[in-house]
mmCIF file of C-alpha atoms and ligand atoms in Angstrom:
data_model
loop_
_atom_site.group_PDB
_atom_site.id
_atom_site.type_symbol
_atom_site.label_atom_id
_atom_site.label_comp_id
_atom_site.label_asym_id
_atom_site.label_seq_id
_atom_site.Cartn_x
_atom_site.Cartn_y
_atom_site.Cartn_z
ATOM 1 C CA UNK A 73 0.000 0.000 0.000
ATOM 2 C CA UNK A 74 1.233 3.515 -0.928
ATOM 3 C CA UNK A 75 1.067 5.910 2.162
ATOM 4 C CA UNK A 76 -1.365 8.984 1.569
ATOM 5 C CA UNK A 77 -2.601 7.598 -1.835
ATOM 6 C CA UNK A 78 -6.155 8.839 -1.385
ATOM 7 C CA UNK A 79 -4.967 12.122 0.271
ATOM 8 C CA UNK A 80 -2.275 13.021 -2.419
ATOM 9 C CA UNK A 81 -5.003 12.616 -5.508
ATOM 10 C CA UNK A 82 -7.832 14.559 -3.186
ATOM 11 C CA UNK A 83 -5.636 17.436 -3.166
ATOM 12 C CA UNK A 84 -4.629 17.422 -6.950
ATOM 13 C CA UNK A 85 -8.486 17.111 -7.570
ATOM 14 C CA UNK A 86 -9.426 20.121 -5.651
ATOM 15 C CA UNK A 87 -6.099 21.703 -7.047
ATOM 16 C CA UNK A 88 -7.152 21.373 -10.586
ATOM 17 C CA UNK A 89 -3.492 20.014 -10.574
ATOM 18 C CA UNK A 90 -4.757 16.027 -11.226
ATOM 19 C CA UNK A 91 -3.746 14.908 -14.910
ATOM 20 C CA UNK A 92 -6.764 13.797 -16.764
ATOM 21 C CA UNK A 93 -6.899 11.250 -19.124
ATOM 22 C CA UNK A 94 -9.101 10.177 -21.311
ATOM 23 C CA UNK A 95 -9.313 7.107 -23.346
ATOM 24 C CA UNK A 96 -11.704 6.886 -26.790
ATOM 25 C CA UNK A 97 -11.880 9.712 -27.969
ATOM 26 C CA UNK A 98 -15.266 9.470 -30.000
ATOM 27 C CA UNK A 99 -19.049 11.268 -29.249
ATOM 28 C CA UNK A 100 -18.375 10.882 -25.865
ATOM 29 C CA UNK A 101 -14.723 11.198 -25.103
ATOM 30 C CA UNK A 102 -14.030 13.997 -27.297
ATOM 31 C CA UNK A 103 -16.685 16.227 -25.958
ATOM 32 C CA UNK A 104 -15.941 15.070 -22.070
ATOM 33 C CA UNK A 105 -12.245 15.721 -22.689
ATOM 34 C CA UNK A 106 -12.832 19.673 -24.045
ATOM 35 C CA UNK A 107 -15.539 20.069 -21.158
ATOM 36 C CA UNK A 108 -12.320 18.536 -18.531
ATOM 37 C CA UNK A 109 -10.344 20.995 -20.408
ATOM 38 C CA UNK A 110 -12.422 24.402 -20.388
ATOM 39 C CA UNK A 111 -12.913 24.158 -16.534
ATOM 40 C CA UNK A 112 -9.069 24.172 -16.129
ATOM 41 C CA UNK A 113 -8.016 20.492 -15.480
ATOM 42 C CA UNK A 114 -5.221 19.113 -18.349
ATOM 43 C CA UNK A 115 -6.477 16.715 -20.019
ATOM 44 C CA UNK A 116 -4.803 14.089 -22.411
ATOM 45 C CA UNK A 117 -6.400 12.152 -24.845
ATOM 46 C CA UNK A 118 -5.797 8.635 -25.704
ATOM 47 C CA UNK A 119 -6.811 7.185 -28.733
ATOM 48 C CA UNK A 120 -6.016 3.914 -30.882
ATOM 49 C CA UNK A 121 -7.237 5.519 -34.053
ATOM 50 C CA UNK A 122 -4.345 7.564 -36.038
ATOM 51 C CA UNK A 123 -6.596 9.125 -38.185
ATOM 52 C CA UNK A 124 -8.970 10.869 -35.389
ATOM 53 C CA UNK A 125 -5.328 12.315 -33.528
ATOM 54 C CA UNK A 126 -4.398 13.249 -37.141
ATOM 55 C CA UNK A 127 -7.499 15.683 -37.342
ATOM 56 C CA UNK A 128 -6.808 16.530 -33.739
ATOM 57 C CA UNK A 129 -3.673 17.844 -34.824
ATOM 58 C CA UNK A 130 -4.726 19.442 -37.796
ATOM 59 C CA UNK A 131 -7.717 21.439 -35.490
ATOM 60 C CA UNK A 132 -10.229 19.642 -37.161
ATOM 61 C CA UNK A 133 -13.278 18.757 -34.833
ATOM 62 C CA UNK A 134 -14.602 15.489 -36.006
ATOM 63 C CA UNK A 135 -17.698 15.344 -33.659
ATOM 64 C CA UNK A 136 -20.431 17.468 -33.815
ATOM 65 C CA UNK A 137 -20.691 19.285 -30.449
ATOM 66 C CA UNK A 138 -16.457 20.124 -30.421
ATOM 67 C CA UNK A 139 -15.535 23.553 -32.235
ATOM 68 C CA UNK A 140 -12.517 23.446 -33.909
ATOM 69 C CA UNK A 141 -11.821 26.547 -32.218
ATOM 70 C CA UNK A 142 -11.888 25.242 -29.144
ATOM 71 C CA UNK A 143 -9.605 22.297 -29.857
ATOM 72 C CA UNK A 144 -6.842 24.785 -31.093
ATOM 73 C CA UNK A 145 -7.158 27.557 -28.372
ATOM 74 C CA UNK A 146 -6.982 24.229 -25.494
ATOM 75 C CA UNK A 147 -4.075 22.826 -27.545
ATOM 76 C CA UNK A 148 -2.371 26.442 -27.761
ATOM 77 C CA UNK A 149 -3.113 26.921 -24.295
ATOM 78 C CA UNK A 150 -1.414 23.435 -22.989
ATOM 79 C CA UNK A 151 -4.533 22.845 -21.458
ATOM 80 C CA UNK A 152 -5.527 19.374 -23.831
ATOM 81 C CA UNK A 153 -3.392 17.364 -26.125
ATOM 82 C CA UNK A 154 -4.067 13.910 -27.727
ATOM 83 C CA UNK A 155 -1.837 10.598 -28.344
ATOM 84 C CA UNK A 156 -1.932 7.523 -29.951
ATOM 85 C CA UNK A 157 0.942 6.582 -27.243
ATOM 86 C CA UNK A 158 -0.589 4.725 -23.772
ATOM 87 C CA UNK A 159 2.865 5.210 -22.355
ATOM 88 C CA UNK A 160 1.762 8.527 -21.127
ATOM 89 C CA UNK A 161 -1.219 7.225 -18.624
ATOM 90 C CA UNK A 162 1.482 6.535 -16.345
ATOM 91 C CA UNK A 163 1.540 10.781 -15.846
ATOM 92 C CA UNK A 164 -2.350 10.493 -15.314
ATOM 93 C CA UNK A 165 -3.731 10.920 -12.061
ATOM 94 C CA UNK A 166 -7.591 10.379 -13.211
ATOM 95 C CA UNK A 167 -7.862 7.976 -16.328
ATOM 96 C CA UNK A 168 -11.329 7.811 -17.624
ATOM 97 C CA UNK A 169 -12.623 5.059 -20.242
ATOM 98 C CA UNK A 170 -15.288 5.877 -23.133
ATOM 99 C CA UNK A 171 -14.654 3.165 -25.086
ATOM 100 C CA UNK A 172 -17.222 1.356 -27.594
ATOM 101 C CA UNK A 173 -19.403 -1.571 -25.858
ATOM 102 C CA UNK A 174 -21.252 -2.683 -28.856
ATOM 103 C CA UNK A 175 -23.570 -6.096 -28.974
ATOM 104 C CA UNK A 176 -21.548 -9.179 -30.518
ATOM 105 C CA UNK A 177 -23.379 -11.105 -33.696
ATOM 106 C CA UNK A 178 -25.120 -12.828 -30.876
ATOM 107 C CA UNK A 179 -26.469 -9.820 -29.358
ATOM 108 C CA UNK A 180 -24.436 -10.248 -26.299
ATOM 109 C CA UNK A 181 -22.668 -7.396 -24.853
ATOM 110 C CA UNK A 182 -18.958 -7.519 -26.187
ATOM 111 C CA UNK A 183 -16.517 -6.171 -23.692
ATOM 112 C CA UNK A 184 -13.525 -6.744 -25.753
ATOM 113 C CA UNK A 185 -12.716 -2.874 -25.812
ATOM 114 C CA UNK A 186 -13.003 -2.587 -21.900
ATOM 115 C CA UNK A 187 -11.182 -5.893 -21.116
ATOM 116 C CA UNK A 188 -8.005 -4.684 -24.009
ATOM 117 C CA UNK A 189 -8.699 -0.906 -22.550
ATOM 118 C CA UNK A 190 -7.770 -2.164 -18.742
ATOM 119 C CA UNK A 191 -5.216 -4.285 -19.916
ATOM 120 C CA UNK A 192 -3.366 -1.481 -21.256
ATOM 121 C CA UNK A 193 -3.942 0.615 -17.953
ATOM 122 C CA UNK A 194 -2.343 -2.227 -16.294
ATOM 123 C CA UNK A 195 0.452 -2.049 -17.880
ATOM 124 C CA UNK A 196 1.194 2.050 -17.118
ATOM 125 C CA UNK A 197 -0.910 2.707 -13.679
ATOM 126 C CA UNK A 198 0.388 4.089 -11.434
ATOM 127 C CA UNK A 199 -0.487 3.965 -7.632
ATOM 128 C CA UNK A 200 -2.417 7.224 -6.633
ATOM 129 C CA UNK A 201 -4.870 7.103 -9.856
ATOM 130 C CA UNK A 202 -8.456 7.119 -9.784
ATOM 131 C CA UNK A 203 -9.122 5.047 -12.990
ATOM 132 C CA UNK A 204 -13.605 5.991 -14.200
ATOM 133 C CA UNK A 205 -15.649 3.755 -16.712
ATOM 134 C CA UNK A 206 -18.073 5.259 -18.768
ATOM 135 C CA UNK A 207 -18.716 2.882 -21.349
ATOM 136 C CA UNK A 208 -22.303 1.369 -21.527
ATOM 137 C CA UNK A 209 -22.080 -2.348 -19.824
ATOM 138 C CA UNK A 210 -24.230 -4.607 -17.789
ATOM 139 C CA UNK A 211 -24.127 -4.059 -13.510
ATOM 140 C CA UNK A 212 -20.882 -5.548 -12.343
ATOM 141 C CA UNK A 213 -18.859 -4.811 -14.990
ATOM 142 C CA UNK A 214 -16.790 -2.398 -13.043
ATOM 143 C CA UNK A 215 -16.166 -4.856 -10.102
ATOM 144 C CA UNK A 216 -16.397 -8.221 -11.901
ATOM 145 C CA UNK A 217 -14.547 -7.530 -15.279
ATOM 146 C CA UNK A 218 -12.847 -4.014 -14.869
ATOM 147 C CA UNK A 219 -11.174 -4.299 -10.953
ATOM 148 C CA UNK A 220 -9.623 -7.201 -11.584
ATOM 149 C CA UNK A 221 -7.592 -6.532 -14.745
ATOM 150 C CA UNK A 222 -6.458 -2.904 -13.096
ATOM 151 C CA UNK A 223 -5.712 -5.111 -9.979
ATOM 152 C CA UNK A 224 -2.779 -7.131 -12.264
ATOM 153 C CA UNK A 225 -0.710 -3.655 -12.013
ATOM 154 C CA UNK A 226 0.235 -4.852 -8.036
ATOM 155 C CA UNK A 227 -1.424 -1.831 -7.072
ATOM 156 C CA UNK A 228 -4.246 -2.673 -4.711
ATOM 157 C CA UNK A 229 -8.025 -1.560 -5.501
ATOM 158 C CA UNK A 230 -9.116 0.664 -3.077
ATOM 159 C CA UNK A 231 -5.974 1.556 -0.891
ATOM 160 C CA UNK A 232 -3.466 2.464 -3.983
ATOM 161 C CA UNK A 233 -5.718 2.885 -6.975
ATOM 162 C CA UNK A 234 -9.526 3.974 -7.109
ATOM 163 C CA UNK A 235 -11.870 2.468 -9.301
ATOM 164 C CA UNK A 236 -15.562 4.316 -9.892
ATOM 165 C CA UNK A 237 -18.012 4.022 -12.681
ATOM 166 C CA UNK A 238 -20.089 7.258 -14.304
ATOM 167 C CA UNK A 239 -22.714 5.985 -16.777
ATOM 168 C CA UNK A 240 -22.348 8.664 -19.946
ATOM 169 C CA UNK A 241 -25.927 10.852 -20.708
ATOM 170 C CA UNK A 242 -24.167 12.155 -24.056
ATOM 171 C CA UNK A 243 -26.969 12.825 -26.695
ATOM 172 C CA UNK A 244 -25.505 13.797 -29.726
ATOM 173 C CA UNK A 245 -26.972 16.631 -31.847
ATOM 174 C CA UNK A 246 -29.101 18.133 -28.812
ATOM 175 C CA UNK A 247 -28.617 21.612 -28.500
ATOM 176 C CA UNK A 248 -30.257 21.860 -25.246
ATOM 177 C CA UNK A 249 -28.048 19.633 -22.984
ATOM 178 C CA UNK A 250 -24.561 19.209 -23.517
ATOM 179 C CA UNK A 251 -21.337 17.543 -21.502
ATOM 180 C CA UNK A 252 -21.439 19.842 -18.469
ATOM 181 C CA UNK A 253 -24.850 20.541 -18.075
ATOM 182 C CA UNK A 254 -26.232 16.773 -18.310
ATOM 183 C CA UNK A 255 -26.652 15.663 -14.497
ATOM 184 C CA UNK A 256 -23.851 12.793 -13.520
ATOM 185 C CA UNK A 257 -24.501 9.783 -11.525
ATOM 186 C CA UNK A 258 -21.146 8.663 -10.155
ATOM 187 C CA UNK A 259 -20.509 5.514 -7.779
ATOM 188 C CA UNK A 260 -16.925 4.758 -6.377
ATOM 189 C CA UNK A 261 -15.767 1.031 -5.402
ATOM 190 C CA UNK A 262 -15.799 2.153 -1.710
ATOM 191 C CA UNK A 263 -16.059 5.567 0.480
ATOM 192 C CA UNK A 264 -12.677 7.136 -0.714
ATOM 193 C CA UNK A 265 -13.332 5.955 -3.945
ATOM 194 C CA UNK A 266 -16.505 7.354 -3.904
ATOM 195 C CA UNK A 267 -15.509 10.710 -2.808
ATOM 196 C CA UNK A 268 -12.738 11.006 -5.081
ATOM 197 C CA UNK A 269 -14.954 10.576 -8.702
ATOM 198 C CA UNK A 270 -17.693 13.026 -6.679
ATOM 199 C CA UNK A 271 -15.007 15.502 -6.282
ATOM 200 C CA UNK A 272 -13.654 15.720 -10.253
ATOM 201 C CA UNK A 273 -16.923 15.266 -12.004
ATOM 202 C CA UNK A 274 -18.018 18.421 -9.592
ATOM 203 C CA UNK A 275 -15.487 20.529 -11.349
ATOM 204 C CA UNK A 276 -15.957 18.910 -14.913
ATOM 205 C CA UNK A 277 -20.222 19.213 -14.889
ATOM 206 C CA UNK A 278 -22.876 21.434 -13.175
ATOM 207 C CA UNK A 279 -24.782 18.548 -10.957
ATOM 208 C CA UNK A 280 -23.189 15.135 -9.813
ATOM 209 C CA UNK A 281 -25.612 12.503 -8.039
ATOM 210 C CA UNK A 282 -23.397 10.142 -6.020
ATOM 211 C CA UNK A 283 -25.219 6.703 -5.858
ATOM 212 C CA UNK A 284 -23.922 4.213 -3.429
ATOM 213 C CA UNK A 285 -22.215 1.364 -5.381
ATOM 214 C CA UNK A 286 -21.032 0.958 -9.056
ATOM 215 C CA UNK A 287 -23.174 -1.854 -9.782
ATOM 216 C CA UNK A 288 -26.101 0.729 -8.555
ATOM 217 C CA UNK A 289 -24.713 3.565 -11.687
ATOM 218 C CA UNK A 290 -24.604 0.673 -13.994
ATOM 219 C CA UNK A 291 -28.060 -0.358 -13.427
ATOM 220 C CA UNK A 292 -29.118 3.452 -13.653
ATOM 221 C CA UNK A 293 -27.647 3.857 -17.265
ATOM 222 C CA UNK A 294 -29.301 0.410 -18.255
ATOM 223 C CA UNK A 295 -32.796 1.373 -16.801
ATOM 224 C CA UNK A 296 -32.672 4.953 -19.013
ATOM 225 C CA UNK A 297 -31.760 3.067 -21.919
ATOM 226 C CA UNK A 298 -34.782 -0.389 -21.339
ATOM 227 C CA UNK A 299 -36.923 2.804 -20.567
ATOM 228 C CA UNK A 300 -36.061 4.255 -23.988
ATOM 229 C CA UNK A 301 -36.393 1.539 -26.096
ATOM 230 C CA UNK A 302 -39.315 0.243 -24.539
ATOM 231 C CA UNK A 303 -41.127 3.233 -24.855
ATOM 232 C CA UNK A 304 -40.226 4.358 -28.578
ATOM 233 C CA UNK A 305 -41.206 0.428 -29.469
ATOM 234 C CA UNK A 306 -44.738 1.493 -27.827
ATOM 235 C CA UNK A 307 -44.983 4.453 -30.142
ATOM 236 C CA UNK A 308 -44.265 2.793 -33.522
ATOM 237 C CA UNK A 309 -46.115 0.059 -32.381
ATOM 238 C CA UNK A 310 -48.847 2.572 -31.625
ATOM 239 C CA UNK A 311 -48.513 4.380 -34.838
ATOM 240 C CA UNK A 312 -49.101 1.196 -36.866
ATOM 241 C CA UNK A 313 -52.437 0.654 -35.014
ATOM 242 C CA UNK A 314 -53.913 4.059 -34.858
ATOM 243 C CA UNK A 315 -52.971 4.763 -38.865
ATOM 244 C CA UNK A 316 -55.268 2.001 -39.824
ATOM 245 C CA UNK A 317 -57.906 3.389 -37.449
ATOM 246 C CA UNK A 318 -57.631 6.327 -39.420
ATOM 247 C CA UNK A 319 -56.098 8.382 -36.235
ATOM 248 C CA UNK A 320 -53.176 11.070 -36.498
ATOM 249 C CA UNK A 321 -50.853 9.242 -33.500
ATOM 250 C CA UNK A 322 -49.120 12.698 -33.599
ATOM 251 C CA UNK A 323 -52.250 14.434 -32.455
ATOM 252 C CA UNK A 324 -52.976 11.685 -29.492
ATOM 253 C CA UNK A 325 -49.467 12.644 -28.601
ATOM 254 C CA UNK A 326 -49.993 16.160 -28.061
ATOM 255 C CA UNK A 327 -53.140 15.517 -26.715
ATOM 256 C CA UNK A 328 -51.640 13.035 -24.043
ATOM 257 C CA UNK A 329 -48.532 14.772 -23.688
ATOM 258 C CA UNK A 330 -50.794 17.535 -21.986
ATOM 259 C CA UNK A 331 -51.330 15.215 -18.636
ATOM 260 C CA UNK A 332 -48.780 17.245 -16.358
ATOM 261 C CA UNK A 333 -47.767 13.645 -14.572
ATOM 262 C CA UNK A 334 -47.666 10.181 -15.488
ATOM 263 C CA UNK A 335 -46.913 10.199 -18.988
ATOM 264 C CA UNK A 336 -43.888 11.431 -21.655
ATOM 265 C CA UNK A 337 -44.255 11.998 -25.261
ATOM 266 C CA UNK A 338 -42.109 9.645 -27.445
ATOM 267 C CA UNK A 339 -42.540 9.913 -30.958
ATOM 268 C CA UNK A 340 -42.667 7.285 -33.896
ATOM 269 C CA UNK A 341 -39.230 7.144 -35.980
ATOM 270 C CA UNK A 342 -37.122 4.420 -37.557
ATOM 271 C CA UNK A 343 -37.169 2.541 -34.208
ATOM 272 C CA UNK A 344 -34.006 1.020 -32.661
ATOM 273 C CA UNK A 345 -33.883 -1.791 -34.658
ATOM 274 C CA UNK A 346 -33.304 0.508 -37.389
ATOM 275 C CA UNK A 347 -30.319 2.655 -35.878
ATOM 276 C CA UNK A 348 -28.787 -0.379 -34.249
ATOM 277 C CA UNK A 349 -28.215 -1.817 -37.929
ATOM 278 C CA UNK A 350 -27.082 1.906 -38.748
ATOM 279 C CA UNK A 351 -24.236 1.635 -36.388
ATOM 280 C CA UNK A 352 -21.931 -0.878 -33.716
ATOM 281 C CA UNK A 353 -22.586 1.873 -31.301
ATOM 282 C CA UNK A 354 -25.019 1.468 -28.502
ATOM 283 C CA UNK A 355 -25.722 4.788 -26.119
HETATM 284 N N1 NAD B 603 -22.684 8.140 -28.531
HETATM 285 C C1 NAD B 603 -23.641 8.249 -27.623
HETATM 286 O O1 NAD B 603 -24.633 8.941 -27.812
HETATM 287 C C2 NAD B 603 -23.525 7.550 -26.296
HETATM 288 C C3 NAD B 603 -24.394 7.932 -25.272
HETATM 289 C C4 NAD B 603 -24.315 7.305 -24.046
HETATM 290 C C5 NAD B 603 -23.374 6.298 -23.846
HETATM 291 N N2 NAD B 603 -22.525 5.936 -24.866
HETATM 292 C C6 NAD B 603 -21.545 4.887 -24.579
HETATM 293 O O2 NAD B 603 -20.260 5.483 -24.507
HETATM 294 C C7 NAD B 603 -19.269 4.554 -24.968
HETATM 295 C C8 NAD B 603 -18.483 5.190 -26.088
HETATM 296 O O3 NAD B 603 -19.366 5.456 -27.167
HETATM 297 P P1 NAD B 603 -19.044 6.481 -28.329
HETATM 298 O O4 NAD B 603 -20.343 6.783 -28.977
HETATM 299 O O5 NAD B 603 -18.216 7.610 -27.840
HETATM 300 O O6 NAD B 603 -18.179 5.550 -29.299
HETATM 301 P P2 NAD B 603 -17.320 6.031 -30.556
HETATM 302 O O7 NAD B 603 -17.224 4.858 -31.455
HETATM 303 O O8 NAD B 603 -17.817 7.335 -31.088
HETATM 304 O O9 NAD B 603 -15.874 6.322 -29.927
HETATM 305 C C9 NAD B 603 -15.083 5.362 -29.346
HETATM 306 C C10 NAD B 603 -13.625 5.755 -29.528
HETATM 307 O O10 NAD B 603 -12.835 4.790 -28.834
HETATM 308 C C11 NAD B 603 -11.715 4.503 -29.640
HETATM 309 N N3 NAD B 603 -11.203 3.214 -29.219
HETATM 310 C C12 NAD B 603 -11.647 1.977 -29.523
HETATM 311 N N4 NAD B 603 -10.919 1.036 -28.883
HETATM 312 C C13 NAD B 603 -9.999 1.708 -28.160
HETATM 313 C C14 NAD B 603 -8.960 1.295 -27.294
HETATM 314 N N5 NAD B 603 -8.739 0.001 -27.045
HETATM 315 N N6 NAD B 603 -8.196 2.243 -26.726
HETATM 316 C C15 NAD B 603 -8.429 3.543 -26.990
HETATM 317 N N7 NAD B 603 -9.394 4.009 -27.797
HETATM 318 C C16 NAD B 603 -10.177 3.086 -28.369
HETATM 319 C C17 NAD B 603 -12.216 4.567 -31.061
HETATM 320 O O11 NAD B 603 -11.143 4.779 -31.992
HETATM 321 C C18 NAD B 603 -13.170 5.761 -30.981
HETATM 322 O O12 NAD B 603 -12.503 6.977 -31.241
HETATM 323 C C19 NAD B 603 -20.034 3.293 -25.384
HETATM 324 O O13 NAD B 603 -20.064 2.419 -24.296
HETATM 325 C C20 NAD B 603 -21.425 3.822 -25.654
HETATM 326 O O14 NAD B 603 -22.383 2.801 -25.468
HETATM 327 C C21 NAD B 603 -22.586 6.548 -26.085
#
């Protein structure tokens, strides 16, 4: 056990002094690394894809909700830079994962990128590190699949290193809610843990909601997303029946959308099935 492990990253946290790293940098990453950035932690980006630090370097924003601008005035300001070279998360004092978890052929969830993502963590961590997932996965990822791999480093869970999950709330192409204004649940793997991840999301977004384990955030994220896709099957499926009743499903929308409790207006679209075949990536 390293003496003062939990003290020395507390006080870099509330220093703004604590490294940040941040691994995939895609629609999440990228936008959670600027946010990091803009409220005056460095930040370093980690990514396995040449091409995306390429246009990094280049100031070219590749995701929607990133200026450009922003990009170069962070890099100019040695405030955020990016890397294809892992070498460097042994300088990071908070490592955060936003990795892809897409479904396998099978439809099971693949953790491939997590399990590869830790291994490589591993291999650079250093003690004093409070190491976040934010990847989309099943309850007991973090603890089951995660801890374990980070715990091959020597460094021990909980007394050297800090492990915590954050589900991400990222919703790309919505102008009302971005990065730091989306609410954050975060969960540590115990109390120090715990008050380590509540302390840097609290500088990075506007509202943090601690929950008490990581298995607890993990179940949050999946019940948004079974809510979801529940409810925007119920529309189409809705939509089908009132069109050959010769009812606008629109209209009953409003109209029920009026009820100030109890109900929320989804609205009929190309369904998940539909975007899932679109893309590998699941939200
Ligand atoms: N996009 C969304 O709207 C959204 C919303 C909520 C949650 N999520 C979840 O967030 C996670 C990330 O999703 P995303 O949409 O940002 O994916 P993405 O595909 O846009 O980005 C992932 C990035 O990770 C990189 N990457 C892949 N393997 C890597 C590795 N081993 N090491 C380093 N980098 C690696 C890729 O090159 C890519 O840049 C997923 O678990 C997803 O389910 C996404």
């Amino acid at each position: 056990m390293t003496p003062g492990s939990f003290e020395t990253l507390e006080q870099k946290i509330a220093s703004k002094t604590a490294a940040v790293g941040i691994i995939g940098l895609g629609y999440v990453g990228l936008p959670l690394a600027v946010t990091a950035a803009k409220r005056g932690l460095p930040v370093t980006g980690f990514d396995i894809d040449p091409g995306k630090i390429s246009r990094l370097d280049a100031g070219e924003s590749y995701i929607e909700a990133v200026d450009s601008a922003d990009l170069v005035a962070l890099k100019a300001a040695g405030q955020m830079g990016w890397t294809t070279d892992f070498s460097g998360l042994a300088q990071m004092d908070v490592i955060v994962i936003c990795v892809p978890t897409p479904l396998t052929v099978h439809r099971d969830p693949d953790l491939s990128y997590i399990e590869r993502t830790a291994e490589v963590i591993a291999r650079h961590l250093s003690p004093s590190t409070l190491v976040v997932l934010e990847s989309t996965t099943y309850p007991g990822t973090t603890a089951d699949v995660m801890t374990p791999i980070l715990a091959t480093s020597g460094h021990l869970p909980g007394k050297d290193i800090f492990i915590g999950f954050s589900p991400e709330r990222e919703d790309p192409g919505n102008a009302k809610f971005r990065t730091a204004t989306i609410p954050k649940i975060v969960a540590g793997d115990g109390a120090e843990a715990g008050k380590l991840i509540e302390a840097f999301y609290t500088i990075v977004v506007d509202r943090v909601v601690p929950v008490s384990t990581t298995q607890t955030a993990e179940a949050v994220k999946i019940t948004e997303n079974i809510f979801r896709a529940v409810n925007i099957a119920l529309v189409n499926e809705l939509k089908m029946i009132f069109d050959r009743m010769g009812i606008d499903v629109w209209e009953v929308i409003d109209g029920a959308a009026t009820k100030p409790f109890g109900f929320m207006p989804f609205y009929p679209g190309p369904g998940l099935a539909a975007i899932a075949s679109r893309s590998t990536r699941s939200t």
